[in-house]
Short mmCIF file of C-alpha atoms in Angstrom, two decimals:
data_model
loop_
_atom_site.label_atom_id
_atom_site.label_comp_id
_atom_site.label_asym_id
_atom_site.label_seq_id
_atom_site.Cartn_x
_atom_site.Cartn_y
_atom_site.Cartn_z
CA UNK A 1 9.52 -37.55 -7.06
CA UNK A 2 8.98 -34.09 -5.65
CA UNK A 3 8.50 -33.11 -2.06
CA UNK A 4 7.36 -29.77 -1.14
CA UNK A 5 9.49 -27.55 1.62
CA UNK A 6 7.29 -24.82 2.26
CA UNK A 7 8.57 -21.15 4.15
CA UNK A 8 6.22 -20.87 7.05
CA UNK A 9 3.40 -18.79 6.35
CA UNK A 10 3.08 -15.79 8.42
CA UNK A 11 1.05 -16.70 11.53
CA UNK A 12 -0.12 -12.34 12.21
CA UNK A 13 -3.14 -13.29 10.64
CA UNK A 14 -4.30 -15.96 13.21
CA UNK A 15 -2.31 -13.80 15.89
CA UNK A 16 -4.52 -10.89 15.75
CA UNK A 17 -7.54 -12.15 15.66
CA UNK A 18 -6.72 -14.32 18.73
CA UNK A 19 -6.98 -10.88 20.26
CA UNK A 20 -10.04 -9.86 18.43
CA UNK A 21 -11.70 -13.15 20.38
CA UNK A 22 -10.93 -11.98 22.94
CA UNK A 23 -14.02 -9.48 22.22
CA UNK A 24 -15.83 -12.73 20.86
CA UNK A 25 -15.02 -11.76 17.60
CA UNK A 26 -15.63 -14.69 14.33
CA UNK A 27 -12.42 -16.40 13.10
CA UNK A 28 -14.08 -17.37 9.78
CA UNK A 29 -13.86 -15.03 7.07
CA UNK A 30 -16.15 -16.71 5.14
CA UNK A 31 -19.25 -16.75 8.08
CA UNK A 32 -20.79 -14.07 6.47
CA UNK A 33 -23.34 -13.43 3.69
CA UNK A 34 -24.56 -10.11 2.32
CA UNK A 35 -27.94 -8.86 1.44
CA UNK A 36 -27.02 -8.28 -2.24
CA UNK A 37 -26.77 -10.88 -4.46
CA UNK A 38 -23.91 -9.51 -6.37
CA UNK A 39 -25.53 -9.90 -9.77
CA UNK A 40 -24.90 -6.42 -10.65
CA UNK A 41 -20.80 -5.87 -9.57
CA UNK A 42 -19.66 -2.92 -11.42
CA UNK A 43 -16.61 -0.31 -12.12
CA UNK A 44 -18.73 2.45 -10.95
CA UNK A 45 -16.36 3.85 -7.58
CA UNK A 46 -18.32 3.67 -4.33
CA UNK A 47 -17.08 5.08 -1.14
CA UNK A 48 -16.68 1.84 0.49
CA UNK A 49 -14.64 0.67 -2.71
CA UNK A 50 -10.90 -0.22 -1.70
CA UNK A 51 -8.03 -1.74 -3.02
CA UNK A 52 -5.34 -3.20 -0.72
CA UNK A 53 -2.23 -4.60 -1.13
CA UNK A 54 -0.25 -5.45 2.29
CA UNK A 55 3.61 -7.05 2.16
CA UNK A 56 5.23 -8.93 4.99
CA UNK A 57 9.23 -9.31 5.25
CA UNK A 58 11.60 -10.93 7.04
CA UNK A 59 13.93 -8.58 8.84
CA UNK A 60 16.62 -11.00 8.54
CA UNK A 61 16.31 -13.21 5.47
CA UNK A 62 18.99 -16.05 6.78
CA UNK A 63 17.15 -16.46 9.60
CA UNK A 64 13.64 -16.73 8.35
CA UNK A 65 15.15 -19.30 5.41
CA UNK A 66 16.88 -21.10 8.03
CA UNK A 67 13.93 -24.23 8.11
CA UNK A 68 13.69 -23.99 4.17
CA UNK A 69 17.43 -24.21 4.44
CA UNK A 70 17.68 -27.40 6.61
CA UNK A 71 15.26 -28.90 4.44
CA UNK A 72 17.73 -28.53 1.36
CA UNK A 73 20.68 -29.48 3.40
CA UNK A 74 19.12 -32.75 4.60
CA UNK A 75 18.54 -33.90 0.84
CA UNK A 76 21.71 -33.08 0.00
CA UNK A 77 23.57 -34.84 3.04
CA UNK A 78 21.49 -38.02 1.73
CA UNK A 79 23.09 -37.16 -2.08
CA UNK A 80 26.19 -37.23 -1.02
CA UNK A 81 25.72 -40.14 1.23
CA UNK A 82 25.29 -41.74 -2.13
CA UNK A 83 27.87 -40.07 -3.74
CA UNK A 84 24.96 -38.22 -6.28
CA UNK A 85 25.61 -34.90 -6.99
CA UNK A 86 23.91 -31.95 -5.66
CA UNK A 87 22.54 -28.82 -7.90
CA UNK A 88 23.00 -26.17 -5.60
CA UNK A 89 20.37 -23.85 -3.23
CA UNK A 90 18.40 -22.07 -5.37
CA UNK A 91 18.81 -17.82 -5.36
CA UNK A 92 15.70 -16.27 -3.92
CA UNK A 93 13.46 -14.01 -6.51
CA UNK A 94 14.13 -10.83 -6.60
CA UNK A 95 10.92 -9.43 -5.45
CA UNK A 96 11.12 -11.97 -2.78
CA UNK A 97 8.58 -11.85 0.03
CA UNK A 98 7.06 -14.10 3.33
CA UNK A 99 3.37 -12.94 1.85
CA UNK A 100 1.32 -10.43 -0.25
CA UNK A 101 -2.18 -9.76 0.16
CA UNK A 102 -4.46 -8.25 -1.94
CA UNK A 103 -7.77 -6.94 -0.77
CA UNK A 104 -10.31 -5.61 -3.27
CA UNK A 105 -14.04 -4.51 -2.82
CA UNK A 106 -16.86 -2.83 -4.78
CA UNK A 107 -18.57 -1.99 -1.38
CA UNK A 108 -20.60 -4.96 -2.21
CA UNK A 109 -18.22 -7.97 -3.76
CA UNK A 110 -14.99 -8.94 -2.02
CA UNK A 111 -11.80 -10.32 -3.41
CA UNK A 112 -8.28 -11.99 -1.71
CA UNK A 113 -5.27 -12.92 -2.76
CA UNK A 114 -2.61 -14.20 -0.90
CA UNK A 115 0.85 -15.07 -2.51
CA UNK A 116 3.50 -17.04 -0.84
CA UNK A 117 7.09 -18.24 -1.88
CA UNK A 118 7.45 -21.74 -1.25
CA UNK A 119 10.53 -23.98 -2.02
CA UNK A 120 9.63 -27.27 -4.96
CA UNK A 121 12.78 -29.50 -3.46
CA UNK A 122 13.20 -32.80 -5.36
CA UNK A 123 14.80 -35.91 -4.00
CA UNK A 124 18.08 -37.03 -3.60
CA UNK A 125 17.90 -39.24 -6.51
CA UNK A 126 17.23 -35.59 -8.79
CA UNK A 127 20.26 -33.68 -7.36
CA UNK A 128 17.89 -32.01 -4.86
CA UNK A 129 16.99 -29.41 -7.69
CA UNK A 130 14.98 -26.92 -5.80
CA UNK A 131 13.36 -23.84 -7.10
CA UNK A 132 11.33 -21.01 -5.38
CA UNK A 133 7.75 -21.21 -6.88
CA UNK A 134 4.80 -18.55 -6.09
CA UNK A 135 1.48 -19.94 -4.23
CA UNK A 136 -1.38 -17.95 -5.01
CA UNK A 137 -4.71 -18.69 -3.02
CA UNK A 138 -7.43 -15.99 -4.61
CA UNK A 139 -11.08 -15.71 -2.67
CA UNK A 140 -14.00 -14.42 -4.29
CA UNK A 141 -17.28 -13.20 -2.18
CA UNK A 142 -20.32 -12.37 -4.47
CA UNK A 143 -23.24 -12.22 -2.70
CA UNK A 144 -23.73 -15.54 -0.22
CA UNK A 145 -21.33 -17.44 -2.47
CA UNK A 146 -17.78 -17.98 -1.72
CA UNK A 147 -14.98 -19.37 -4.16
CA UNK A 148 -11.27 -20.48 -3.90
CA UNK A 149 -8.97 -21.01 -6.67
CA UNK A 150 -5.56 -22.41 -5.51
CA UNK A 151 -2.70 -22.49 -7.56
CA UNK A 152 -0.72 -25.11 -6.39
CA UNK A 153 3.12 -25.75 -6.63
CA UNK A 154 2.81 -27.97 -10.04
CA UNK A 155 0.74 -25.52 -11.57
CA UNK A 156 -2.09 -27.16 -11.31
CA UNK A 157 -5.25 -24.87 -10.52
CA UNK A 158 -7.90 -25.85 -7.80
CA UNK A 159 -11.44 -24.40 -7.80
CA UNK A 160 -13.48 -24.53 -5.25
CA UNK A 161 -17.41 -23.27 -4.02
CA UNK A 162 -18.02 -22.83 -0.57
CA UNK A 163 -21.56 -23.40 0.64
CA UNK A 164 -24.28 -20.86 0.79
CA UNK A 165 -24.12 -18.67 3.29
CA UNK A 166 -27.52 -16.94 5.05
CA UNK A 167 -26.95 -12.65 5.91
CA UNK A 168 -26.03 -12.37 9.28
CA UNK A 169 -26.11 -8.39 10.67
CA UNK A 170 -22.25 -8.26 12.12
CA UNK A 171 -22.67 -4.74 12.91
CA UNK A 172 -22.23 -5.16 16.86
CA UNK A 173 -19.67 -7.88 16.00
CA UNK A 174 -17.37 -5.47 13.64
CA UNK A 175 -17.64 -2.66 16.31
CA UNK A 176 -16.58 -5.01 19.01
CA UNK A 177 -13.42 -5.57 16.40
CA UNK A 178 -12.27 -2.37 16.06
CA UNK A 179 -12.32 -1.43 19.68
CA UNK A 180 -9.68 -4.30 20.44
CA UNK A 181 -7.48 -1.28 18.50
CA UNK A 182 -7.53 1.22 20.82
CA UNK A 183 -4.18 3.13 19.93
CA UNK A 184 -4.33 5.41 17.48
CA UNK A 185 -1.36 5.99 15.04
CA UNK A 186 -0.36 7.59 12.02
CA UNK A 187 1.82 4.85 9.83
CA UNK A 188 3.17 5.24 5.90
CA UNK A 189 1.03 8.33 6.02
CA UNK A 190 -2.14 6.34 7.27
CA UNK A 191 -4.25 6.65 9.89
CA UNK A 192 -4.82 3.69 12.01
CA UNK A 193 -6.19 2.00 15.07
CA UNK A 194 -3.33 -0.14 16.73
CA UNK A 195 -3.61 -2.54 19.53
CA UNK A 196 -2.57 -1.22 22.81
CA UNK A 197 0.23 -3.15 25.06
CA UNK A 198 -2.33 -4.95 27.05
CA UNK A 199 -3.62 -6.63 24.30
CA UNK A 200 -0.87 -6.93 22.09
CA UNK A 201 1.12 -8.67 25.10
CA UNK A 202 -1.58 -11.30 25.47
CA UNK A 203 -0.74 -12.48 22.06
CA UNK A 204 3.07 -11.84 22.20
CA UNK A 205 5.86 -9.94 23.79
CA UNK A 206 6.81 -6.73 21.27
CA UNK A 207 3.65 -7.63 18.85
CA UNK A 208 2.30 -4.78 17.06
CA UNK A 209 -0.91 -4.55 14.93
CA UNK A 210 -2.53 -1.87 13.35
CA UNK A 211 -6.10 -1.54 10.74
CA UNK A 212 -7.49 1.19 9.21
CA UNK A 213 -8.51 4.01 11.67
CA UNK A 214 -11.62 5.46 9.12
CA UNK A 215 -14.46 8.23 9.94
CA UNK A 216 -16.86 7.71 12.40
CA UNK A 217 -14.75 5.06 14.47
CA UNK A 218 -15.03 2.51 11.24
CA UNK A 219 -12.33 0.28 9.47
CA UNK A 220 -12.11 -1.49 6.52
CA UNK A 221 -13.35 -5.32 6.70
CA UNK A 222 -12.83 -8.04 4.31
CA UNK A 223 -15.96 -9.88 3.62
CA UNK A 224 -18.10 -8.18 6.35
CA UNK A 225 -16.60 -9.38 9.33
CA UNK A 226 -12.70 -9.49 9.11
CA UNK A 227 -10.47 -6.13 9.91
CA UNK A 228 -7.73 -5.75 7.11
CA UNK A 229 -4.46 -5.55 8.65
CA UNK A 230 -2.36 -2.64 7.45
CA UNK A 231 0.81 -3.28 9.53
CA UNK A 232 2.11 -5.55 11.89
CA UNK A 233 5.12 -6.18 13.69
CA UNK A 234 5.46 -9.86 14.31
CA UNK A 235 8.12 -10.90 17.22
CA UNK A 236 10.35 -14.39 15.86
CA UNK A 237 7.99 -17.02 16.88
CA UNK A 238 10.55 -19.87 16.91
CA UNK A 239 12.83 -17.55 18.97
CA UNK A 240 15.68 -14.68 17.66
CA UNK A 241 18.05 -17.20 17.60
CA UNK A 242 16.32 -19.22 14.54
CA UNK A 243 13.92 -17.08 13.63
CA UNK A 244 13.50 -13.01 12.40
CA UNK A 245 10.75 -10.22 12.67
CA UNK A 246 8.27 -10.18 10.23
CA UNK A 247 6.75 -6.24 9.02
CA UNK A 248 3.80 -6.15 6.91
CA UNK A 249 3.20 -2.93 5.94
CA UNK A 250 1.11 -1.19 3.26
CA UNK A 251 1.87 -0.92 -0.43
CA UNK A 252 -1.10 0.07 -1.96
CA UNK A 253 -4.07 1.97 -0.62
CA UNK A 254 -6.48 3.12 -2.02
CA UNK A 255 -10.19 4.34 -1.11
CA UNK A 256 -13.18 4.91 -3.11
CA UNK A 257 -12.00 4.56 -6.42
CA UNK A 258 -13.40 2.44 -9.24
CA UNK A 259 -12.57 -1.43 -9.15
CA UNK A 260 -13.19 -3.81 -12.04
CA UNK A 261 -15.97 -6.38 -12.09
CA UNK A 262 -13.74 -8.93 -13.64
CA UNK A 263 -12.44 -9.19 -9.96
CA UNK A 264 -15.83 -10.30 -8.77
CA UNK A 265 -16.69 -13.07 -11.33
CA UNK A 266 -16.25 -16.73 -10.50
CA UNK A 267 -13.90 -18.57 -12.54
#
């Protein structure tokens, strides 16, 4: 029987908008509903179109697999225990990563997906054959409907509607977001609005994070009400000894441009 070992998720996400709260900001991505009903998503470009794709890193890769590691090294202590034989620790993928995210909107629709490498570790009794396997959790917005499709470590693919959601103005509320980011910076040839050190020290020591810094004092939001981070430094939360830097940082960005409806339907 198979147990799953999963690499920590990146916790910037969460991090960040503990400073955004700060500025009674929402923590739910999904709180918010939009006037249209989505019916009519297109591939016509709109100026609030955008497609995203962020990619966070370990600095040090032994470090950041060292709990993935242990995990593997328990199961096969207990092999050998039982004189079994052990298949060996897996090699990583080559494009190997601690998270992508996609971000994709028609100006009206909104879609997320977030890929993470987890380790599928079997038991003792199966050699501990491990093997790094992508997570994919996708979110589609249309309207006031939300949906999740998980695709889990078997393979198996979970599909999911969130309830209805009423239109809720978060004008003051996204305003109130991007003024948490007071510093402005120019990163990968991007402008953006960064936290300054008294708010990036309330979260933690050396944390950096950084959104779009757009016309007019605006950013780029995912679903309404969420800021999309663009980079972030993220100090080892466990501690340098066992733990390594994260960087997300931009791969893709793009503004305005056509994006197809396909994106937008629900599965």
């Amino acid at each position: 029987m198979k147990t799953n070992v999963k690499t920590r998720k990146s916790s910037s996400t969460i991090l960040i908008f503990l400073a955004i709260n700060l500025l009674a900001a929402c923590d739910n991505p999904m709180a918010a509903g939009n006037k249209s009903n989505g019916a009519d998503a297109s591939s016509m470009p709109s100026e609030k179109s955008y497609e995203i794709v962020t990619v966070t890193r370990a600095v040090s890769l032994d470090r950041s697999l060292a709990f993935t590691k242990a995990g593997y090294d328990v199961c096969a202590a207990s092999a050998k225990a039982f004189s079994l034989p052990v298949m060996p620790f897996p090699a990583l993928p080559n494009d190997y990563f601690d998270g992508r995210q996609t971000y994709m909107s028609d100006g009206v629709n909104f879609y997320q997906k977030k890929e993470t490498y987890v380790l599928d570790l079997a038991s003792y009794e199966e050699r501990c054959a491990s093997e790094f396997k992508l997570l994919t959790d996708i979110t589609i917005v249309r309207g006031n409907r939300t949906q999740t499709i998980n695709l889990a470590v078997d393979g198996v693919e979970h599909k999911q509607f969130g309830p209805d959601v009423p239109y809720y103005d978060f004008t003051a509320l996204k305003k109130a977001a991007i003024e948490v980011f007071s510093l402005r910076k120019i990163k990968s040839g991007i402008s953006m609005r960064c936290l300054d050190s008294t708010v990036s020290s309330m979260v933690q020591k050396d944390f950096e994070a950084c959104i779009y810094d757009g016309p007019n004092d605006s950013s780029l939001f995912y679903a309404t009400d969420h800021p999309i981070d663009l980079f972030i430094h993220l100090p080892p939360v466990m501690g340098p000894e066992v733990d390594s830097v994260r960087v997300t940082d931009v791969q893709v960005f793009k503004l305005g441009k056509a994006i197809d409806s396909k994106f937008f339907e629900f599965k």
